[in-house]
Coordinates of C-alpha atoms in Angstrom, one line a residue:
M1 CA 20.5 8.0 -95.2
F2 CA 21.1 10.8 -92.6
A3 CA 20.1 11.2 -89.1
K4 CA 17.2 13.4 -88.4
D5 CA 17.9 17.1 -87.0
F6 CA 17.1 17.5 -83.7
S7 CA 18.3 20.6 -83.0
H8 CA 14.7 21.3 -81.6
L9 CA 15.4 19.6 -78.6
Y10 CA 18.7 21.4 -77.4
S11 CA 18.3 23.2 -74.2
D12 CA 18.6 27.0 -74.0
E13 CA 22.2 26.2 -72.4
C14 CA 23.2 24.2 -75.6
N15 CA 21.8 27.2 -77.6
R16 CA 24.0 29.6 -75.8
R17 CA 27.5 27.7 -76.1
V18 CA 29.7 29.3 -78.6
K19 CA 32.9 27.8 -80.1
D20 CA 36.0 28.8 -77.8
K21 CA 38.1 30.4 -80.9
L22 CA 41.1 29.2 -79.3
S23 CA 40.4 26.0 -80.3
N24 CA 41.0 27.0 -83.9
L25 CA 44.8 27.6 -83.4
F26 CA 45.2 24.0 -82.9
L27 CA 44.4 23.3 -86.4
L28 CA 46.3 26.2 -87.8
S29 CA 49.7 24.5 -85.8
Q30 CA 49.3 21.7 -88.4
G31 CA 51.0 23.8 -91.3
E32 CA 54.8 23.6 -92.4
N33 CA 57.2 26.1 -90.9
V34 CA 54.6 27.5 -88.4
S35 CA 55.8 29.1 -85.1
F36 CA 53.2 28.0 -82.8
L37 CA 52.8 30.6 -80.1
G38 CA 48.9 30.4 -79.7
N39 CA 48.3 28.1 -76.7
G40 CA 49.7 27.9 -73.2
L41 CA 51.3 24.2 -74.0
P42 CA 54.1 23.0 -71.6
Q43 CA 56.8 21.4 -73.3
S44 CA 57.1 17.6 -72.9
K45 CA 60.6 17.9 -71.5
Y46 CA 58.7 19.2 -68.4
F47 CA 56.7 15.9 -67.8
P48 CA 58.3 14.0 -64.9
W49 CA 57.5 10.7 -66.5
Q50 CA 60.0 9.0 -68.7
S51 CA 58.1 5.7 -69.4
V52 CA 55.0 3.9 -68.2
S53 CA 54.7 0.2 -68.5
G54 CA 52.1 -2.3 -67.6
T55 CA 51.3 -6.5 -68.0
S56 CA 48.2 -7.8 -69.3
P57 CA 46.8 -11.1 -69.9
I58 CA 47.3 -12.6 -73.5
P59 CA 43.9 -14.0 -75.3
P60 CA 42.0 -16.1 -75.8
F61 CA 42.6 -16.8 -71.9
P62 CA 42.6 -20.7 -72.3
N63 CA 42.4 -20.8 -68.4
G64 CA 39.5 -18.2 -68.0
I65 CA 40.0 -14.7 -67.3
A66 CA 39.8 -15.3 -63.6
S67 CA 42.8 -17.6 -63.4
N68 CA 45.7 -17.4 -60.8
D69 CA 48.4 -14.8 -61.9
E70 CA 50.7 -17.7 -62.1
T71 CA 48.8 -19.4 -64.7
K72 CA 48.2 -16.5 -67.0
E73 CA 49.9 -16.1 -70.1
T74 CA 50.8 -12.4 -70.3
T75 CA 52.6 -9.7 -72.3
S76 CA 54.6 -6.5 -71.3
Y77 CA 54.5 -2.9 -72.8
E78 CA 56.3 0.0 -71.8
I79 CA 55.7 3.4 -73.1
M80 CA 58.3 6.1 -73.5
K81 CA 58.3 9.7 -73.5
N82 CA 59.4 10.6 -77.0
D83 CA 60.4 7.1 -78.5
L84 CA 57.3 5.8 -80.8
K85 CA 59.1 2.9 -82.3
N86 CA 60.0 1.3 -79.1
S87 CA 57.1 2.3 -76.9
S88 CA 54.9 -0.3 -77.4
I89 CA 53.9 -3.6 -78.5
G90 CA 50.5 -4.0 -79.1
A91 CA 50.0 -0.7 -80.7
S92 CA 51.8 0.7 -83.3
G93 CA 51.8 3.6 -86.0
E94 CA 48.5 5.5 -85.8
N95 CA 47.3 3.5 -83.6
S96 CA 50.1 4.3 -80.6
F97 CA 51.3 7.5 -79.1
N98 CA 54.2 8.1 -76.5
L99 CA 53.9 9.9 -73.7
A100 CA 55.1 13.4 -74.9
R101 CA 52.1 13.3 -77.0
G102 CA 49.9 11.5 -74.8
L103 CA 50.4 13.7 -71.8
Q104 CA 49.8 16.8 -73.6
Y105 CA 46.3 18.7 -74.0
Q106 CA 44.1 16.1 -75.6
A107 CA 41.4 16.0 -78.2
I108 CA 37.9 16.9 -76.6
E109 CA 36.4 13.7 -78.5
G110 CA 39.3 11.5 -77.2
Q111 CA 42.3 9.8 -78.7
P112 CA 41.7 8.9 -82.2
A113 CA 43.2 5.3 -82.0
I114 CA 40.7 4.6 -79.3
L115 CA 38.0 6.1 -80.9
N116 CA 38.5 4.0 -84.0
F117 CA 38.7 1.0 -82.1
I118 CA 35.3 1.8 -80.1
K119 CA 33.5 2.5 -84.0
E120 CA 34.8 -1.1 -85.0
H121 CA 33.5 -2.6 -81.9
L122 CA 30.1 -0.8 -82.2
K123 CA 29.9 -1.9 -86.2
L124 CA 30.6 -5.4 -84.8
I125 CA 28.4 -5.6 -82.1
H126 CA 25.5 -3.3 -83.3
K127 CA 25.8 -3.1 -87.0
V128 CA 26.1 1.1 -86.3
G129 CA 25.7 2.7 -89.5
T130 CA 23.1 0.6 -91.2
H131 CA 20.6 2.9 -90.9
Y132 CA 22.1 6.2 -90.8
Q133 CA 25.7 6.9 -92.0
D134 CA 26.3 10.4 -89.8
W135 CA 27.3 8.6 -86.9
D136 CA 29.9 9.0 -84.2
V137 CA 31.9 8.5 -81.1
I138 CA 33.0 10.8 -77.8
L139 CA 34.9 9.5 -75.0
S140 CA 33.4 10.0 -71.3
L141 CA 34.1 9.5 -67.6
G142 CA 31.8 6.9 -67.1
N143 CA 28.0 6.9 -67.7
C144 CA 26.9 9.3 -65.0
Q145 CA 29.1 12.1 -66.3
A146 CA 28.0 11.3 -69.8
F147 CA 24.4 11.5 -68.8
D148 CA 24.8 14.6 -67.1
S149 CA 26.3 16.0 -70.3
I150 CA 23.2 14.9 -72.4
L151 CA 21.0 16.5 -69.6
R152 CA 22.7 19.6 -70.1
T153 CA 22.3 19.6 -73.7
F154 CA 18.6 19.0 -74.0
C155 CA 16.9 19.7 -71.1
N156 CA 15.9 22.9 -69.2
T157 CA 14.8 23.5 -65.8
G158 CA 11.4 22.1 -65.4
D159 CA 11.6 19.9 -68.3
Y160 CA 10.1 15.9 -67.8
I161 CA 12.5 13.0 -68.7
L162 CA 10.9 9.4 -68.7
A163 CA 12.8 6.6 -66.8
E164 CA 11.9 3.1 -65.3
E165 CA 10.1 3.1 -62.2
Y166 CA 13.0 2.2 -60.5
S167 CA 16.3 3.3 -61.4
F168 CA 19.8 3.9 -60.6
S169 CA 19.6 6.7 -57.9
A170 CA 22.8 8.7 -58.8
T171 CA 21.3 9.8 -62.3
I172 CA 17.9 10.5 -61.3
N173 CA 19.4 12.4 -58.5
A174 CA 21.3 14.3 -61.1
A175 CA 18.4 15.2 -63.0
K176 CA 16.3 16.1 -60.0
A177 CA 19.4 18.6 -59.1
Q178 CA 19.2 20.2 -62.5
G179 CA 15.6 20.9 -61.8
L180 CA 14.1 18.3 -64.1
K181 CA 10.9 16.2 -63.2
P182 CA 11.4 12.3 -63.6
V183 CA 8.2 10.5 -64.6
S184 CA 8.3 6.8 -63.5
L185 CA 7.2 4.1 -66.1
K186 CA 5.5 1.1 -64.8
M187 CA 7.7 -2.2 -64.9
D188 CA 7.5 -6.2 -64.9
N189 CA 10.2 -8.9 -64.7
H190 CA 10.9 -8.0 -68.3
G191 CA 11.5 -4.3 -67.8
I192 CA 9.1 -1.3 -69.0
I193 CA 5.9 -2.3 -70.0
P194 CA 5.2 -0.8 -73.6
E195 CA 1.3 -0.5 -72.9
Y196 CA 1.9 1.8 -70.0
L197 CA 4.3 4.0 -71.8
E198 CA 2.0 4.1 -74.6
E199 CA -1.1 5.1 -72.3
L200 CA 0.9 7.5 -70.8
M201 CA 1.6 9.7 -73.8
E202 CA -1.6 9.2 -75.0
A203 CA -3.2 10.9 -72.0
W204 CA -0.2 13.5 -71.7
P205 CA -1.7 16.9 -70.9
K206 CA -1.9 19.2 -74.0
D207 CA -0.7 22.0 -71.7
L208 CA 2.5 20.2 -70.4
K209 CA 5.4 19.9 -72.5
K210 CA 6.2 16.3 -73.3
P211 CA 9.1 14.9 -72.0
K212 CA 12.5 15.4 -73.7
L213 CA 13.8 11.9 -73.4
L214 CA 13.9 8.4 -71.9
Y215 CA 16.5 7.3 -69.4
T216 CA 16.6 3.2 -69.6
I217 CA 18.9 0.9 -68.4
P218 CA 17.8 -1.9 -70.7
T219 CA 20.2 -4.9 -69.8
G220 CA 20.6 -6.2 -66.5
Q221 CA 18.7 -3.1 -64.9
N222 CA 19.6 -1.8 -61.8
P223 CA 18.3 -2.1 -59.4
Q224 CA 15.8 -5.1 -60.8
S225 CA 18.0 -6.9 -63.0
S226 CA 15.4 -7.0 -65.8
S227 CA 16.3 -7.0 -69.3
L228 CA 13.9 -5.8 -72.2
S229 CA 13.4 -8.0 -75.1
S230 CA 13.9 -7.0 -78.8
E231 CA 10.1 -7.1 -79.1
R232 CA 9.4 -4.7 -76.5
K233 CA 12.6 -2.3 -77.3
Q234 CA 11.1 -1.7 -80.9
Q235 CA 7.5 -1.2 -79.3
I236 CA 9.2 1.4 -76.9
Y237 CA 11.3 3.0 -80.1
N238 CA 8.2 3.3 -82.2
I239 CA 6.1 5.1 -79.5
L240 CA 8.8 7.5 -78.7
Q241 CA 9.7 8.2 -82.5
K242 CA 6.0 9.0 -82.4
H243 CA 6.1 11.4 -79.9
D244 CA 9.3 12.8 -80.9
I245 CA 11.1 11.6 -77.7
L246 CA 15.2 10.8 -77.4
I247 CA 16.2 7.7 -76.2
V248 CA 19.2 7.4 -73.8
E249 CA 20.3 3.9 -73.0
D250 CA 22.5 3.2 -70.3
E251 CA 24.5 0.1 -71.0
P252 CA 27.2 -0.7 -68.2
Y253 CA 26.4 -4.3 -67.9
Y254 CA 25.3 -5.0 -71.7
F255 CA 28.2 -7.6 -71.6
L256 CA 27.3 -9.2 -68.2
Q257 CA 24.3 -11.1 -70.3
T258 CA 24.0 -14.5 -68.1
G259 CA 20.7 -15.9 -70.1
E260 CA 17.9 -17.6 -68.3
Y261 CA 18.5 -19.1 -65.1
I262 CA 18.2 -22.9 -65.4
P263 CA 17.6 -25.1 -62.3
K264 CA 21.0 -27.1 -61.6
S265 CA 19.4 -30.5 -61.9
E266 CA 18.7 -29.4 -65.5
R267 CA 21.4 -27.0 -66.4
E268 CA 24.2 -27.6 -69.2
E269 CA 27.4 -25.5 -69.6
I270 CA 26.7 -23.2 -72.4
K271 CA 29.8 -22.6 -74.7
F272 CA 29.8 -20.6 -77.9
N273 CA 31.5 -22.6 -80.7
N274 CA 32.9 -19.2 -82.1
Q275 CA 32.8 -15.4 -81.2
Q276 CA 30.0 -14.7 -83.9
E277 CA 27.8 -17.1 -82.0
F278 CA 28.7 -15.0 -79.0
I279 CA 27.7 -11.8 -80.6
D280 CA 24.5 -12.8 -82.1
N281 CA 23.5 -14.2 -78.9
L282 CA 23.8 -10.8 -77.4
A283 CA 20.7 -8.4 -76.9
T284 CA 19.1 -6.3 -79.6
S285 CA 20.3 -2.6 -78.6
F286 CA 18.3 0.6 -79.2
L287 CA 21.3 1.9 -80.8
S288 CA 21.0 -0.9 -83.6
I289 CA 17.3 -0.2 -84.3
D290 CA 17.7 3.3 -84.7
T291 CA 16.7 4.7 -87.7
D292 CA 16.5 8.3 -86.9
G293 CA 19.5 9.3 -84.7
R294 CA 17.5 9.6 -81.6
V295 CA 19.3 7.4 -79.6
M296 CA 22.3 8.2 -77.2
R297 CA 24.1 5.1 -76.3
M298 CA 26.3 5.2 -73.3
E299 CA 29.0 2.3 -72.2
S300 CA 31.5 2.3 -69.6
Y301 CA 34.6 0.0 -69.1
S302 CA 33.7 0.1 -65.2
K303 CA 32.0 -3.2 -65.4
V304 CA 34.1 -5.1 -68.0
L305 CA 37.8 -3.7 -67.2
A306 CA 37.7 -1.7 -63.8
P307 CA 36.0 1.3 -62.3
G308 CA 38.9 3.3 -61.7
V309 CA 39.5 3.4 -65.2
R310 CA 37.0 6.5 -65.3
L311 CA 36.5 6.0 -69.2
G312 CA 33.3 5.3 -71.1
F313 CA 31.9 6.6 -74.4
I314 CA 28.6 8.0 -75.7
A315 CA 27.5 6.8 -79.4
G316 CA 24.8 8.5 -81.7
S317 CA 24.3 11.1 -84.3
A318 CA 27.5 13.0 -85.5
A319 CA 25.5 16.4 -84.6
I320 CA 24.3 15.5 -81.1
M321 CA 28.0 14.6 -80.6
K322 CA 29.4 17.7 -81.5
K323 CA 27.0 19.2 -79.1
L324 CA 28.5 17.1 -76.0
A325 CA 32.0 17.9 -77.2
A326 CA 31.1 21.6 -77.4
Y327 CA 30.1 21.1 -73.4
H328 CA 32.9 18.8 -72.8
L329 CA 35.4 21.5 -73.9
M330 CA 33.8 23.9 -71.1
S331 CA 33.8 21.2 -68.4
I332 CA 35.7 18.0 -68.2
M333 CA 37.9 18.9 -71.6
A334 CA 39.1 15.3 -72.1
P335 CA 39.5 11.7 -69.7
S336 CA 42.8 11.3 -68.1
S337 CA 45.4 10.7 -70.3
F338 CA 47.2 7.9 -68.2
S339 CA 43.6 6.1 -68.4
Q340 CA 43.5 6.7 -72.4
I341 CA 47.0 5.5 -72.8
F342 CA 46.8 2.3 -70.9
L343 CA 43.1 1.6 -72.6
N344 CA 44.7 1.9 -75.7
E345 CA 47.7 -0.2 -75.1
L346 CA 45.4 -3.0 -74.0
L347 CA 42.8 -3.1 -76.7
Q348 CA 45.3 -2.7 -79.3
T349 CA 47.5 -5.3 -78.0
W350 CA 44.2 -7.7 -77.7
K351 CA 42.7 -6.3 -81.1
Q352 CA 38.9 -6.6 -81.5
S353 CA 39.3 -10.6 -81.5
G354 CA 40.8 -10.6 -78.2
Y355 CA 38.6 -7.9 -76.2
I356 CA 35.8 -10.5 -77.9
D357 CA 37.5 -13.5 -76.0
W358 CA 37.7 -11.1 -72.8
L359 CA 34.0 -10.4 -72.9
I360 CA 33.1 -14.2 -73.4
G361 CA 35.4 -15.0 -70.5
L362 CA 33.7 -12.3 -68.7
R363 CA 30.1 -13.7 -69.2
H364 CA 31.1 -17.1 -68.2
E365 CA 32.4 -15.8 -64.8
Y366 CA 29.2 -13.7 -64.2
T367 CA 27.0 -16.9 -64.9
L368 CA 28.7 -19.2 -62.7
K369 CA 28.4 -16.5 -60.1
R370 CA 24.7 -16.0 -60.8
D371 CA 24.0 -19.5 -61.0
G372 CA 25.9 -20.5 -57.5
T373 CA 24.0 -17.6 -56.2
L374 CA 20.4 -18.6 -57.2
D375 CA 21.2 -22.4 -56.3
Y376 CA 21.8 -21.5 -52.9
L377 CA 18.8 -19.1 -52.7
L378 CA 16.6 -21.2 -54.2
E379 CA 17.7 -24.4 -52.1
N380 CA 17.6 -22.5 -48.8
M381 CA 14.8 -20.2 -48.9
P382 CA 11.7 -21.8 -46.8
K383 CA 9.3 -23.3 -49.5
E384 CA 6.3 -22.0 -47.6
F385 CA 7.8 -18.6 -48.3
I386 CA 7.4 -19.0 -52.2
D387 CA 4.0 -21.0 -51.8
N388 CA 2.2 -18.3 -49.7
D389 CA 3.6 -15.3 -51.3
V390 CA 5.7 -14.2 -48.6
V391 CA 8.7 -13.8 -50.9
R392 CA 9.2 -14.0 -54.6
I393 CA 12.5 -14.4 -56.1
N394 CA 13.6 -12.8 -59.5
P395 CA 16.2 -14.5 -61.2
P396 CA 18.4 -12.2 -63.3
V397 CA 19.5 -12.5 -66.8
A398 CA 22.1 -10.1 -67.0
G399 CA 24.0 -7.5 -64.6
M400 CA 25.5 -7.8 -61.3
F401 CA 22.2 -7.9 -59.1
F402 CA 19.3 -10.0 -57.7
T403 CA 16.3 -8.8 -55.9
I404 CA 14.3 -10.5 -53.3
D405 CA 10.5 -9.1 -53.3
I406 CA 8.6 -9.4 -49.8
N407 CA 5.1 -9.2 -48.9
A408 CA 4.8 -6.8 -46.4
S409 CA 1.4 -7.7 -45.5
K410 CA 2.3 -10.9 -44.1
H411 CA 4.3 -9.4 -41.4
K412 CA 2.5 -9.6 -38.2
N413 CA 3.4 -6.0 -37.4
Y414 CA 2.6 -4.2 -40.7
N415 CA 0.2 -1.2 -40.2
G416 CA 0.2 -0.2 -44.0
D417 CA 3.4 1.7 -44.4
K418 CA 5.3 -0.1 -46.5
I419 CA 8.4 2.1 -45.7
A420 CA 8.3 1.8 -42.4
M421 CA 8.4 -1.8 -42.9
E422 CA 10.9 -1.6 -45.2
E423 CA 13.4 0.1 -43.0
Y424 CA 12.5 -2.0 -40.1
I425 CA 13.6 -5.3 -42.1
N426 CA 16.6 -3.9 -43.3
N427 CA 17.6 -2.7 -39.7
K428 CA 17.2 -6.5 -39.0
F429 CA 19.4 -7.4 -42.0
I430 CA 22.2 -4.8 -40.8
E431 CA 22.1 -6.3 -37.1
A432 CA 22.2 -9.8 -38.8
G433 CA 25.4 -8.7 -40.3
V434 CA 24.3 -8.4 -44.0
I435 CA 24.0 -5.5 -46.2
V436 CA 21.6 -4.9 -49.3
A437 CA 19.9 -2.1 -50.8
P438 CA 16.2 -1.2 -50.0
G439 CA 13.9 -0.9 -53.0
S440 CA 12.3 2.3 -52.0
W441 CA 16.2 3.9 -52.4
F442 CA 15.8 3.4 -56.3
E443 CA 11.9 4.8 -56.4
V444 CA 11.7 7.3 -59.0
G445 CA 8.2 8.7 -58.5
S446 CA 6.4 11.0 -60.8
P447 CA 5.1 14.6 -60.3
D448 CA 1.6 15.1 -58.9
E449 CA 0.2 16.6 -62.4
I450 CA 1.4 13.5 -64.1
S451 CA 0.5 10.8 -61.2
A452 CA -3.1 12.3 -61.5
I453 CA -3.6 11.0 -65.1
K454 CA -1.5 7.6 -64.9
K455 CA -0.7 6.0 -61.5
I456 CA 1.4 2.9 -60.8
D457 CA -0.6 0.7 -58.8
D458 CA 1.1 -0.8 -55.7
D459 CA 1.3 -4.2 -55.1
G460 CA 1.9 -4.4 -51.9
Y461 CA 5.5 -5.6 -51.9
I462 CA 8.8 -4.1 -50.9
F463 CA 12.1 -5.4 -52.3
Y464 CA 16.1 -5.6 -51.5
R465 CA 18.5 -5.5 -53.9
A466 CA 21.8 -7.7 -53.6
T467 CA 25.0 -8.1 -55.4
F468 CA 26.8 -11.3 -56.5
A469 CA 29.4 -9.0 -58.1
A470 CA 31.2 -7.9 -54.9
S471 CA 32.2 -11.1 -53.2
D472 CA 33.3 -14.8 -54.1
L473 CA 30.5 -17.4 -53.8
P474 CA 31.2 -18.7 -50.5
Q475 CA 30.7 -15.0 -48.9
I476 CA 27.6 -14.6 -51.0
Q477 CA 26.1 -17.7 -49.5
E478 CA 27.3 -16.5 -46.1
G479 CA 25.1 -13.4 -46.7
I480 CA 22.2 -15.0 -48.2
A481 CA 21.9 -17.3 -44.8
K482 CA 21.8 -14.4 -42.9
I483 CA 19.1 -13.0 -45.0
I484 CA 17.0 -16.0 -44.6
K485 CA 17.7 -16.3 -40.9
V486 CA 16.1 -12.9 -40.4
L487 CA 13.0 -13.8 -42.7
K488 CA 12.6 -16.9 -40.7
A489 CA 12.6 -14.7 -37.5
E490 CA 10.2 -12.1 -38.8
F491 CA 7.9 -14.1 -40.7

């Protein structure tokens, strides 16, 4: 089977793009006895790096991925300017590239060695290729840049897009800056409510263009840390399939799945007997159930390796990836060669099995931090706050965040203005020396013409997003203690 044709959804900008004829010169240069005088490529002898080197831990990380440097087993590698044979320990043959090659202008899609690794990874984790065979991958600078590329490829000024009721503000602001109209979808503790989506689309005014796409953070949702179940994903997919709407799944937190929170008194450490058991335990992705080629999956190495790598990828139908590559040709060109070189060396050294070992270790670390955070929060939050609906605590099952819901109407000075109360409490947190993110900062909202037909009811609560990722457990507990102290003083 092949992916469906979604060219009818391309933006005017996408349709106006033309292929740069200069790119054909690279293909012509591959022949024998060719004198290449076509493009302005600086010779590698003018690159001021003779070699770069790095040291990385070795799988299977028996002491854990967060063990002290002194106890880690490591491997070192050096990438030379011209010598491929001796330039690398982990990467070899077609999977390696020296600096002379790596620091030259790159393939827009990304280095083939990295792309091949990612494709094997996607087959292993998401069974990509099961439903349609013409799929592909393109590198990005991370998910914000990837989403910008997708918006410019599919959306025109004035188009509608669907998003969760609360969502990552940077991506929503990027959409608004392009003149798009985000429409919010009601959520509960498990993510988007499919019934709400279905009712909205059935009531969608006939004189308005339907949304081009759904933007969703399905796993460890930011800010609310909810995760969509397999059942809900299939329901949502079916609804959007019926209305010919694309799906953009933003998954930076996918491998930070921690499972249901279990109270300390009942908890047993979860260990996977083998890698396949870990893989089978992961959430079903939209990409894995996609039969049409309407899903674009964005992943980033920012949360699983390091934010400063500035590398990620988009996966989906080959036809759509070609359109995204055409935009990259005139915008970012390709991600940094240094980032690609070091990422490739790491992944080729670890291989698929070692990378899975790293992800298993990462899950273990984040589960410990999630559990320690929730243990302290639930043990120290006054019971009467929970019993009297002053506070709701929502244990996350994935991601980096947890939220605390506060019933604004319970405050003695509440006058019906939730935003004012949210700001007041937030200022009290700041005065107490703890920094969190107010929930309204993430509110998507809907245009008036959509709110008129389908409005999200207000339950009277405000919420704050906090993270257990940025600090060690003692510092997290110190911050929670400050939050509780403020709540005791105010409620």
